[in-house]
mmCIF file of C-alpha atoms and ligand atoms in Angstrom:
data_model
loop_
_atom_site.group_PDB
_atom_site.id
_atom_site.type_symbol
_atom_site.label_atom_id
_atom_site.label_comp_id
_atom_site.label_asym_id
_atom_site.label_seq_id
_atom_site.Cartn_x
_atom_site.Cartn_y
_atom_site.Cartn_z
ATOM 1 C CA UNK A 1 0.000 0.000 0.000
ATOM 2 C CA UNK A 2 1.563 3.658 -0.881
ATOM 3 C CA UNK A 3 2.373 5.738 2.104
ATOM 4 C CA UNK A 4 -0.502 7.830 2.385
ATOM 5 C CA UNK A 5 0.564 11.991 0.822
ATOM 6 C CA UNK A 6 1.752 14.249 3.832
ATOM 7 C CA UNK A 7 -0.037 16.951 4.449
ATOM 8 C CA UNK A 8 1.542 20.450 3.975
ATOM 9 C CA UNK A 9 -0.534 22.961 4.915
ATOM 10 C CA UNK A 10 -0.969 23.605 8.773
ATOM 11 C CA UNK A 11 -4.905 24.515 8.221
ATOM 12 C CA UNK A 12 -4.970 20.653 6.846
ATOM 13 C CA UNK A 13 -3.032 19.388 9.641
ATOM 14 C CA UNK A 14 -4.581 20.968 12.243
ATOM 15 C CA UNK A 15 -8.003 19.850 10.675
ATOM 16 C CA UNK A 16 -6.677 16.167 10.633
ATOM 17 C CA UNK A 17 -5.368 16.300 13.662
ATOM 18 C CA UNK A 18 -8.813 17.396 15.073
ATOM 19 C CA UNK A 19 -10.609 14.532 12.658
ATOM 20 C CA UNK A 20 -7.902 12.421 14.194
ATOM 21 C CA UNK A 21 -8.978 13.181 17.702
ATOM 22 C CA UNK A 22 -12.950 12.529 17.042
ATOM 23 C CA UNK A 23 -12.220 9.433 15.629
ATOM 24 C CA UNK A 24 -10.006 8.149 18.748
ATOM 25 C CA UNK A 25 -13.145 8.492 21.346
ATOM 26 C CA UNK A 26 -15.285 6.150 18.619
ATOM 27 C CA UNK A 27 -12.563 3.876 17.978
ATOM 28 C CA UNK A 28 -11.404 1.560 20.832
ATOM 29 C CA UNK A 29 -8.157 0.678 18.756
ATOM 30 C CA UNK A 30 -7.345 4.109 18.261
ATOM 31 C CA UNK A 31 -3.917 4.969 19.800
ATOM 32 C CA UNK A 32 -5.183 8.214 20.473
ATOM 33 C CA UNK A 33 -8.200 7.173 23.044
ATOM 34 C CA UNK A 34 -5.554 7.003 26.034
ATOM 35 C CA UNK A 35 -3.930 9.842 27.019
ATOM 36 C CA UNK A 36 -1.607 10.877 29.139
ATOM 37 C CA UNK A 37 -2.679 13.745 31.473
ATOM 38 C CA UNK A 38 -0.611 15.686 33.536
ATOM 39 C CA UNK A 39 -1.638 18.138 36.089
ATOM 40 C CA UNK A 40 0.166 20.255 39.477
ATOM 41 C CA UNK A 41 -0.385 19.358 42.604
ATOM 42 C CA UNK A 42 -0.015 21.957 44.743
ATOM 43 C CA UNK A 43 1.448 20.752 48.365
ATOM 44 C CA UNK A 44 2.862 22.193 51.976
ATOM 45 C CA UNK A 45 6.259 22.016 50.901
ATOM 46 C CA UNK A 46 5.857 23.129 47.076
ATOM 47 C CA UNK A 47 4.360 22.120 43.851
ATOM 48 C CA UNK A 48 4.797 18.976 42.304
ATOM 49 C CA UNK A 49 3.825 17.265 38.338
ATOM 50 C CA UNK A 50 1.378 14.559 38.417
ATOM 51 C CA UNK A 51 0.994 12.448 35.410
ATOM 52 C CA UNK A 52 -1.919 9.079 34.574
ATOM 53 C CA UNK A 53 -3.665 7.639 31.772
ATOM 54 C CA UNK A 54 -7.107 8.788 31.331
ATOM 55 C CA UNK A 55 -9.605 7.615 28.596
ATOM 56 C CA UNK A 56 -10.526 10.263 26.214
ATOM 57 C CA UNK A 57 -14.402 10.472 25.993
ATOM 58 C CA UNK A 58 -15.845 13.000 23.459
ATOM 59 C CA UNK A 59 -14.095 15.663 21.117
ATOM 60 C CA UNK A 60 -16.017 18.839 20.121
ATOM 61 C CA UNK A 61 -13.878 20.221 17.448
ATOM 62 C CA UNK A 62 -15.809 23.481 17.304
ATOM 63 C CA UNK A 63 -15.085 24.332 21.158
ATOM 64 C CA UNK A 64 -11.789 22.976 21.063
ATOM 65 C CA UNK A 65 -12.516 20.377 23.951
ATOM 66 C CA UNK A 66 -11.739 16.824 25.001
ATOM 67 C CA UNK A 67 -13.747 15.246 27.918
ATOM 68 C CA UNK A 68 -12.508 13.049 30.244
ATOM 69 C CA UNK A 69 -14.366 10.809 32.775
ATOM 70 C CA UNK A 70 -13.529 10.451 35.998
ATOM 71 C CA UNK A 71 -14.305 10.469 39.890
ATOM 72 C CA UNK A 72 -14.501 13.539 41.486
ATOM 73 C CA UNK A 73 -12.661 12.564 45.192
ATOM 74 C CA UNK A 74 -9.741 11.826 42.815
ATOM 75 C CA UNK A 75 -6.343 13.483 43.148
ATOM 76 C CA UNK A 76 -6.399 14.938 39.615
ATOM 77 C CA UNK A 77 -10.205 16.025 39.799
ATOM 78 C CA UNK A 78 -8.878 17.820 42.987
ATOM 79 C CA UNK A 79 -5.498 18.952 41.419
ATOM 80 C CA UNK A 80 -7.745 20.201 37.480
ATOM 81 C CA UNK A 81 -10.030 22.398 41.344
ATOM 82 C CA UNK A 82 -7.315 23.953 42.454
ATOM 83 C CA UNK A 83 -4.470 24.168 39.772
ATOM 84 C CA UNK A 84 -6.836 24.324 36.417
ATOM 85 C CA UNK A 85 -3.960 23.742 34.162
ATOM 86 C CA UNK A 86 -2.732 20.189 32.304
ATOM 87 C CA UNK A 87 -1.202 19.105 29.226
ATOM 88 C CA UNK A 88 -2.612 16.011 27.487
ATOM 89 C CA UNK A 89 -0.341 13.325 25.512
ATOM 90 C CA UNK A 90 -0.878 11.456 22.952
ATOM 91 C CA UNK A 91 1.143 9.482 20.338
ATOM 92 C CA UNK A 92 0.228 7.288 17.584
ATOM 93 C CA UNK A 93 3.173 4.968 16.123
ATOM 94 C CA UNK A 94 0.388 4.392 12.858
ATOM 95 C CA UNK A 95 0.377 7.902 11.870
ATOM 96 C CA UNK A 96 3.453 8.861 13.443
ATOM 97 C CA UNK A 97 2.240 11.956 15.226
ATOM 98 C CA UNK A 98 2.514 12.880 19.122
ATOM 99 C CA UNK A 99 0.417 15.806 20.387
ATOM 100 C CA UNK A 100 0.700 17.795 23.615
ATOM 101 C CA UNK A 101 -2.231 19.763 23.817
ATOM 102 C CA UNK A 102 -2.254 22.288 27.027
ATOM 103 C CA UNK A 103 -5.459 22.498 28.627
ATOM 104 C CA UNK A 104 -7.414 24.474 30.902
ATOM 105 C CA UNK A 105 -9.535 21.893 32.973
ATOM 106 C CA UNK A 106 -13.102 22.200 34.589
ATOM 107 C CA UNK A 107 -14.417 19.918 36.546
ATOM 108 C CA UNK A 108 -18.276 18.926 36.195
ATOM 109 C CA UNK A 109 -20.137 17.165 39.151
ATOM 110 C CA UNK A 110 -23.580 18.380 38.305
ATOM 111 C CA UNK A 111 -25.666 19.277 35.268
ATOM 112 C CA UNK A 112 -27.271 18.222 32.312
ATOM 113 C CA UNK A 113 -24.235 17.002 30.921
ATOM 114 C CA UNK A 114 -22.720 14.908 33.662
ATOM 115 C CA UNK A 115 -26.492 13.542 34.552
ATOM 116 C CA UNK A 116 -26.967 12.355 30.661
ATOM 117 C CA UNK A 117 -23.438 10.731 30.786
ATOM 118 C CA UNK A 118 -24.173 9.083 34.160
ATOM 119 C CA UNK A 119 -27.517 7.897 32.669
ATOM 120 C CA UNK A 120 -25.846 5.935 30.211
ATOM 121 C CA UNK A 121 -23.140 4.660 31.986
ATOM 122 C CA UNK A 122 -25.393 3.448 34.571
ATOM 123 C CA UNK A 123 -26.388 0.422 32.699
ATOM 124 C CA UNK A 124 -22.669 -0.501 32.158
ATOM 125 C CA UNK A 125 -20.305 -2.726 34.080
ATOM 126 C CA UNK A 126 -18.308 0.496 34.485
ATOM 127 C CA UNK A 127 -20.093 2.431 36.622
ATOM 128 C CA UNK A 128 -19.276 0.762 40.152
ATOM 129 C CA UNK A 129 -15.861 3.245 38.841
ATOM 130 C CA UNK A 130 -17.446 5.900 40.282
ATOM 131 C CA UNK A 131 -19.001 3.916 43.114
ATOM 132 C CA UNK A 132 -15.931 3.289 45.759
ATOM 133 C CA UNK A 133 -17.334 3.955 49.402
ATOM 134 C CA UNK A 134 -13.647 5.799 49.824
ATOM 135 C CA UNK A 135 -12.053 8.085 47.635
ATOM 136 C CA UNK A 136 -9.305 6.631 45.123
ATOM 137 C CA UNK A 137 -6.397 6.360 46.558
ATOM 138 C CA UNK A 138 -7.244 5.738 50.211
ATOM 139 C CA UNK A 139 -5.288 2.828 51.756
ATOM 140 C CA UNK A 140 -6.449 -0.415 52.778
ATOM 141 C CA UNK A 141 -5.458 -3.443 54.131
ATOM 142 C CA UNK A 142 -6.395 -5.621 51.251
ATOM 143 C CA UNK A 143 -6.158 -5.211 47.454
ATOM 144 C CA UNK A 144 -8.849 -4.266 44.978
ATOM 145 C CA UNK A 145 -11.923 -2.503 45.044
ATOM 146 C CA UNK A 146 -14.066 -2.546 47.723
ATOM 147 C CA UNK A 147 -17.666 -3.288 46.413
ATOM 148 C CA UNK A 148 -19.970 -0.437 46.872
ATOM 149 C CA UNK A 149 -22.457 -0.660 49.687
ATOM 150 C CA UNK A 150 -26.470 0.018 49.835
ATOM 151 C CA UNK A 151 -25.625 3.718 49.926
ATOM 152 C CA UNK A 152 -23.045 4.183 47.389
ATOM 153 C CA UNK A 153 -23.585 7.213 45.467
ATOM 154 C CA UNK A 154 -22.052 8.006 42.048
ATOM 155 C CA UNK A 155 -18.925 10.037 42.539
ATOM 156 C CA UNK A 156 -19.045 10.695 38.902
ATOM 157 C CA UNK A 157 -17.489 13.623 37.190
ATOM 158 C CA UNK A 158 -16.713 15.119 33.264
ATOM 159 C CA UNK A 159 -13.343 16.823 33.423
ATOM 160 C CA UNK A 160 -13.718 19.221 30.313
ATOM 161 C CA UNK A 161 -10.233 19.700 28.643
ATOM 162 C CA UNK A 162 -10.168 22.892 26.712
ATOM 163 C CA UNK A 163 -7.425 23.178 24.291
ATOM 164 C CA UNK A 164 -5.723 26.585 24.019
ATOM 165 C CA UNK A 165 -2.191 25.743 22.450
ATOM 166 C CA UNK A 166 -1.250 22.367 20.583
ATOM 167 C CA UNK A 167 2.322 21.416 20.442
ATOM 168 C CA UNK A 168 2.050 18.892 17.266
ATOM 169 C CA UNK A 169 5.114 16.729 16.015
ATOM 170 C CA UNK A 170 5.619 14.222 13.180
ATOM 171 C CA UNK A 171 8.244 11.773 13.316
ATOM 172 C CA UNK A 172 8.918 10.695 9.691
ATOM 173 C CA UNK A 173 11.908 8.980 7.916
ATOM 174 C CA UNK A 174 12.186 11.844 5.132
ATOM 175 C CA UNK A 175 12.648 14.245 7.811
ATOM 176 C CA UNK A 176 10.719 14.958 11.130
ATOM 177 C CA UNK A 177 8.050 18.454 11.414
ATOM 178 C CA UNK A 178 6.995 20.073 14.404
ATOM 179 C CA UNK A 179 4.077 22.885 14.650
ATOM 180 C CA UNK A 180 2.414 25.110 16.950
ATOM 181 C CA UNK A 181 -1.501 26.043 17.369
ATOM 182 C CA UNK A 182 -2.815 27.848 19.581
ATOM 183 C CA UNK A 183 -4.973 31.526 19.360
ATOM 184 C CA UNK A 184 -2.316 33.414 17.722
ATOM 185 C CA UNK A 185 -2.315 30.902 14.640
ATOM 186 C CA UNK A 186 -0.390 28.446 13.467
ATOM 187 C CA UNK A 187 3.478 28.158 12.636
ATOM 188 C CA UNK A 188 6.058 25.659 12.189
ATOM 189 C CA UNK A 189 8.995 24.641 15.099
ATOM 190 C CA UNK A 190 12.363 23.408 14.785
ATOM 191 C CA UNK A 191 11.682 19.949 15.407
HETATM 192 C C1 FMN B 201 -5.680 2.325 30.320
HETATM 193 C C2 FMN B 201 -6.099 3.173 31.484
HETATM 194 C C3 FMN B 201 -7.149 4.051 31.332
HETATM 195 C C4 FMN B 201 -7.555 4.854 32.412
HETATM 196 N N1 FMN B 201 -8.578 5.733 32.247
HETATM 197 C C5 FMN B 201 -8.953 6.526 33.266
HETATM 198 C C6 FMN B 201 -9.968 7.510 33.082
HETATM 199 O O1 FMN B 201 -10.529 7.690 31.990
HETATM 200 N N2 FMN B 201 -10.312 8.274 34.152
HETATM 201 C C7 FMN B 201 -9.706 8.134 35.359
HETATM 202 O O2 FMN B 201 -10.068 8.865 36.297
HETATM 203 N N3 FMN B 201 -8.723 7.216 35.577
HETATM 204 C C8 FMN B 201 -8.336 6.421 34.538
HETATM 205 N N4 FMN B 201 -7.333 5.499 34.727
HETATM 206 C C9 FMN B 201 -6.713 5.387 36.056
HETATM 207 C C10 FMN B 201 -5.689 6.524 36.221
HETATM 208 O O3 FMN B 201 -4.598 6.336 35.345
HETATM 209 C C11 FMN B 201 -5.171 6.634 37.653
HETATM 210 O O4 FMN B 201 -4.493 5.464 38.031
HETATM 211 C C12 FMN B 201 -6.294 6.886 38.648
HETATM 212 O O5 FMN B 201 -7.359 7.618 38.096
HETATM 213 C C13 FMN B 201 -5.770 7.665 39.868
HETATM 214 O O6 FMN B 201 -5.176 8.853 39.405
HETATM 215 P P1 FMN B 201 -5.043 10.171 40.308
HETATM 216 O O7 FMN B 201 -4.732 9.695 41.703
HETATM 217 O O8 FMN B 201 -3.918 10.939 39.708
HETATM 218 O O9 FMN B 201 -6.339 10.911 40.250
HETATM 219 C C14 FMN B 201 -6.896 4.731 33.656
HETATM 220 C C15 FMN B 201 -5.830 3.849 33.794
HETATM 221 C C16 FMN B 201 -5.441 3.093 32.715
HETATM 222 C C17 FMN B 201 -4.281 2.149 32.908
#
Protein backbone atom coordinates (compact mmCIF):
# COMPACT_ATOMS: atom_id res chain seq x y z
CA UNK A 1 0.00 0.00 0.00
CA UNK A 2 1.56 3.66 -0.88
CA UNK A 3 2.37 5.74 2.10
CA UNK A 4 -0.50 7.83 2.39
CA UNK A 5 0.56 11.99 0.82
CA UNK A 6 1.75 14.25 3.83
CA UNK A 7 -0.04 16.95 4.45
CA UNK A 8 1.54 20.45 3.98
CA UNK A 9 -0.53 22.96 4.92
CA UNK A 10 -0.97 23.61 8.77
CA UNK A 11 -4.91 24.52 8.22
CA UNK A 12 -4.97 20.65 6.85
CA UNK A 13 -3.03 19.39 9.64
CA UNK A 14 -4.58 20.97 12.24
CA UNK A 15 -8.00 19.85 10.68
CA UNK A 16 -6.68 16.17 10.63
CA UNK A 17 -5.37 16.30 13.66
CA UNK A 18 -8.81 17.40 15.07
CA UNK A 19 -10.61 14.53 12.66
CA UNK A 20 -7.90 12.42 14.19
CA UNK A 21 -8.98 13.18 17.70
CA UNK A 22 -12.95 12.53 17.04
CA UNK A 23 -12.22 9.43 15.63
CA UNK A 24 -10.01 8.15 18.75
CA UNK A 25 -13.15 8.49 21.35
CA UNK A 26 -15.28 6.15 18.62
CA UNK A 27 -12.56 3.88 17.98
CA UNK A 28 -11.40 1.56 20.83
CA UNK A 29 -8.16 0.68 18.76
CA UNK A 30 -7.34 4.11 18.26
CA UNK A 31 -3.92 4.97 19.80
CA UNK A 32 -5.18 8.21 20.47
CA UNK A 33 -8.20 7.17 23.04
CA UNK A 34 -5.55 7.00 26.03
CA UNK A 35 -3.93 9.84 27.02
CA UNK A 36 -1.61 10.88 29.14
CA UNK A 37 -2.68 13.74 31.47
CA UNK A 38 -0.61 15.69 33.54
CA UNK A 39 -1.64 18.14 36.09
CA UNK A 40 0.17 20.26 39.48
CA UNK A 41 -0.38 19.36 42.60
CA UNK A 42 -0.02 21.96 44.74
CA UNK A 43 1.45 20.75 48.37
CA UNK A 44 2.86 22.19 51.98
CA UNK A 45 6.26 22.02 50.90
CA UNK A 46 5.86 23.13 47.08
CA UNK A 47 4.36 22.12 43.85
CA UNK A 48 4.80 18.98 42.30
CA UNK A 49 3.83 17.26 38.34
CA UNK A 50 1.38 14.56 38.42
CA UNK A 51 0.99 12.45 35.41
CA UNK A 52 -1.92 9.08 34.57
CA UNK A 53 -3.67 7.64 31.77
CA UNK A 54 -7.11 8.79 31.33
CA UNK A 55 -9.61 7.61 28.60
CA UNK A 56 -10.53 10.26 26.21
CA UNK A 57 -14.40 10.47 25.99
CA UNK A 58 -15.84 13.00 23.46
CA UNK A 59 -14.09 15.66 21.12
CA UNK A 60 -16.02 18.84 20.12
CA UNK A 61 -13.88 20.22 17.45
CA UNK A 62 -15.81 23.48 17.30
CA UNK A 63 -15.08 24.33 21.16
CA UNK A 64 -11.79 22.98 21.06
CA UNK A 65 -12.52 20.38 23.95
CA UNK A 66 -11.74 16.82 25.00
CA UNK A 67 -13.75 15.25 27.92
CA UNK A 68 -12.51 13.05 30.24
CA UNK A 69 -14.37 10.81 32.78
CA UNK A 70 -13.53 10.45 36.00
CA UNK A 71 -14.30 10.47 39.89
CA UNK A 72 -14.50 13.54 41.49
CA UNK A 73 -12.66 12.56 45.19
CA UNK A 74 -9.74 11.83 42.82
CA UNK A 75 -6.34 13.48 43.15
CA UNK A 76 -6.40 14.94 39.61
CA UNK A 77 -10.20 16.02 39.80
CA UNK A 78 -8.88 17.82 42.99
CA UNK A 79 -5.50 18.95 41.42
CA UNK A 80 -7.74 20.20 37.48
CA UNK A 81 -10.03 22.40 41.34
CA UNK A 82 -7.32 23.95 42.45
CA UNK A 83 -4.47 24.17 39.77
CA UNK A 84 -6.84 24.32 36.42
CA UNK A 85 -3.96 23.74 34.16
CA UNK A 86 -2.73 20.19 32.30
CA UNK A 87 -1.20 19.11 29.23
CA UNK A 88 -2.61 16.01 27.49
CA UNK A 89 -0.34 13.33 25.51
CA UNK A 90 -0.88 11.46 22.95
CA UNK A 91 1.14 9.48 20.34
CA UNK A 92 0.23 7.29 17.58
CA UNK A 93 3.17 4.97 16.12
CA UNK A 94 0.39 4.39 12.86
CA UNK A 95 0.38 7.90 11.87
CA UNK A 96 3.45 8.86 13.44
CA UNK A 97 2.24 11.96 15.23
CA UNK A 98 2.51 12.88 19.12
CA UNK A 99 0.42 15.81 20.39
CA UNK A 100 0.70 17.79 23.61
CA UNK A 101 -2.23 19.76 23.82
CA UNK A 102 -2.25 22.29 27.03
CA UNK A 103 -5.46 22.50 28.63
CA UNK A 104 -7.41 24.47 30.90
CA UNK A 105 -9.53 21.89 32.97
CA UNK A 106 -13.10 22.20 34.59
CA UNK A 107 -14.42 19.92 36.55
CA UNK A 108 -18.28 18.93 36.19
CA UNK A 109 -20.14 17.16 39.15
CA UNK A 110 -23.58 18.38 38.30
CA UNK A 111 -25.67 19.28 35.27
CA UNK A 112 -27.27 18.22 32.31
CA UNK A 113 -24.23 17.00 30.92
CA UNK A 114 -22.72 14.91 33.66
CA UNK A 115 -26.49 13.54 34.55
CA UNK A 116 -26.97 12.36 30.66
CA UNK A 117 -23.44 10.73 30.79
CA UNK A 118 -24.17 9.08 34.16
CA UNK A 119 -27.52 7.90 32.67
CA UNK A 120 -25.85 5.94 30.21
CA UNK A 121 -23.14 4.66 31.99
CA UNK A 122 -25.39 3.45 34.57
CA UNK A 123 -26.39 0.42 32.70
CA UNK A 124 -22.67 -0.50 32.16
CA UNK A 125 -20.30 -2.73 34.08
CA UNK A 126 -18.31 0.50 34.48
CA UNK A 127 -20.09 2.43 36.62
CA UNK A 128 -19.28 0.76 40.15
CA UNK A 129 -15.86 3.25 38.84
CA UNK A 130 -17.45 5.90 40.28
CA UNK A 131 -19.00 3.92 43.11
CA UNK A 132 -15.93 3.29 45.76
CA UNK A 133 -17.33 3.96 49.40
CA UNK A 134 -13.65 5.80 49.82
CA UNK A 135 -12.05 8.08 47.63
CA UNK A 136 -9.30 6.63 45.12
CA UNK A 137 -6.40 6.36 46.56
CA UNK A 138 -7.24 5.74 50.21
CA UNK A 139 -5.29 2.83 51.76
CA UNK A 140 -6.45 -0.41 52.78
CA UNK A 141 -5.46 -3.44 54.13
CA UNK A 142 -6.39 -5.62 51.25
CA UNK A 143 -6.16 -5.21 47.45
CA UNK A 144 -8.85 -4.27 44.98
CA UNK A 145 -11.92 -2.50 45.04
CA UNK A 146 -14.07 -2.55 47.72
CA UNK A 147 -17.67 -3.29 46.41
CA UNK A 148 -19.97 -0.44 46.87
CA UNK A 149 -22.46 -0.66 49.69
CA UNK A 150 -26.47 0.02 49.83
CA UNK A 151 -25.62 3.72 49.93
CA UNK A 152 -23.04 4.18 47.39
CA UNK A 153 -23.59 7.21 45.47
CA UNK A 154 -22.05 8.01 42.05
CA UNK A 155 -18.92 10.04 42.54
CA UNK A 156 -19.04 10.70 38.90
CA UNK A 157 -17.49 13.62 37.19
CA UNK A 158 -16.71 15.12 33.26
CA UNK A 159 -13.34 16.82 33.42
CA UNK A 160 -13.72 19.22 30.31
CA UNK A 161 -10.23 19.70 28.64
CA UNK A 162 -10.17 22.89 26.71
CA UNK A 163 -7.43 23.18 24.29
CA UNK A 164 -5.72 26.58 24.02
CA UNK A 165 -2.19 25.74 22.45
CA UNK A 166 -1.25 22.37 20.58
CA UNK A 167 2.32 21.42 20.44
CA UNK A 168 2.05 18.89 17.27
CA UNK A 169 5.11 16.73 16.02
CA UNK A 170 5.62 14.22 13.18
CA UNK A 171 8.24 11.77 13.32
CA UNK A 172 8.92 10.69 9.69
CA UNK A 173 11.91 8.98 7.92
CA UNK A 174 12.19 11.84 5.13
CA UNK A 175 12.65 14.25 7.81
CA UNK A 176 10.72 14.96 11.13
CA UNK A 177 8.05 18.45 11.41
CA UNK A 178 7.00 20.07 14.40
CA UNK A 179 4.08 22.89 14.65
CA UNK A 180 2.41 25.11 16.95
CA UNK A 181 -1.50 26.04 17.37
CA UNK A 182 -2.82 27.85 19.58
CA UNK A 183 -4.97 31.53 19.36
CA UNK A 184 -2.32 33.41 17.72
CA UNK A 185 -2.32 30.90 14.64
CA UNK A 186 -0.39 28.45 13.47
CA UNK A 187 3.48 28.16 12.64
CA UNK A 188 6.06 25.66 12.19
CA UNK A 189 8.99 24.64 15.10
CA UNK A 190 12.36 23.41 14.79
CA UNK A 191 11.68 19.95 15.41
C1 LIG B 1 -5.68 2.33 30.32
C2 LIG B 1 -6.10 3.17 31.48
C3 LIG B 1 -7.15 4.05 31.33
C4 LIG B 1 -7.56 4.85 32.41
N1 LIG B 1 -8.58 5.73 32.25
C5 LIG B 1 -8.95 6.53 33.27
C6 LIG B 1 -9.97 7.51 33.08
O1 LIG B 1 -10.53 7.69 31.99
N2 LIG B 1 -10.31 8.27 34.15
C7 LIG B 1 -9.71 8.13 35.36
O2 LIG B 1 -10.07 8.86 36.30
N3 LIG B 1 -8.72 7.22 35.58
C8 LIG B 1 -8.34 6.42 34.54
N4 LIG B 1 -7.33 5.50 34.73
C9 LIG B 1 -6.71 5.39 36.06
C10 LIG B 1 -5.69 6.52 36.22
O3 LIG B 1 -4.60 6.34 35.35
C11 LIG B 1 -5.17 6.63 37.65
O4 LIG B 1 -4.49 5.46 38.03
C12 LIG B 1 -6.29 6.89 38.65
O5 LIG B 1 -7.36 7.62 38.10
C13 LIG B 1 -5.77 7.66 39.87
O6 LIG B 1 -5.18 8.85 39.40
P1 LIG B 1 -5.04 10.17 40.31
O7 LIG B 1 -4.73 9.69 41.70
O8 LIG B 1 -3.92 10.94 39.71
O9 LIG B 1 -6.34 10.91 40.25
C14 LIG B 1 -6.90 4.73 33.66
C15 LIG B 1 -5.83 3.85 33.79
C16 LIG B 1 -5.44 3.09 32.72
C17 LIG B 1 -4.28 2.15 32.91
Amino acid sequence: MAAPERLQALPDIDAALWRELSRAVRDRHHAWRFATLATVSAQADGVHPEARTVVLRDCDRAARTLLVYTDARSAKAQQAERRPQGVLVVWSPALGWQLRLHVALVLHTSGLQVSSRWAQLNLTPAAQDYMAPLPPGTPQAAPGAPPPDRDSRSHFAVLECQVQSTDWLELHRDGHRRARFDAEGARWLVP
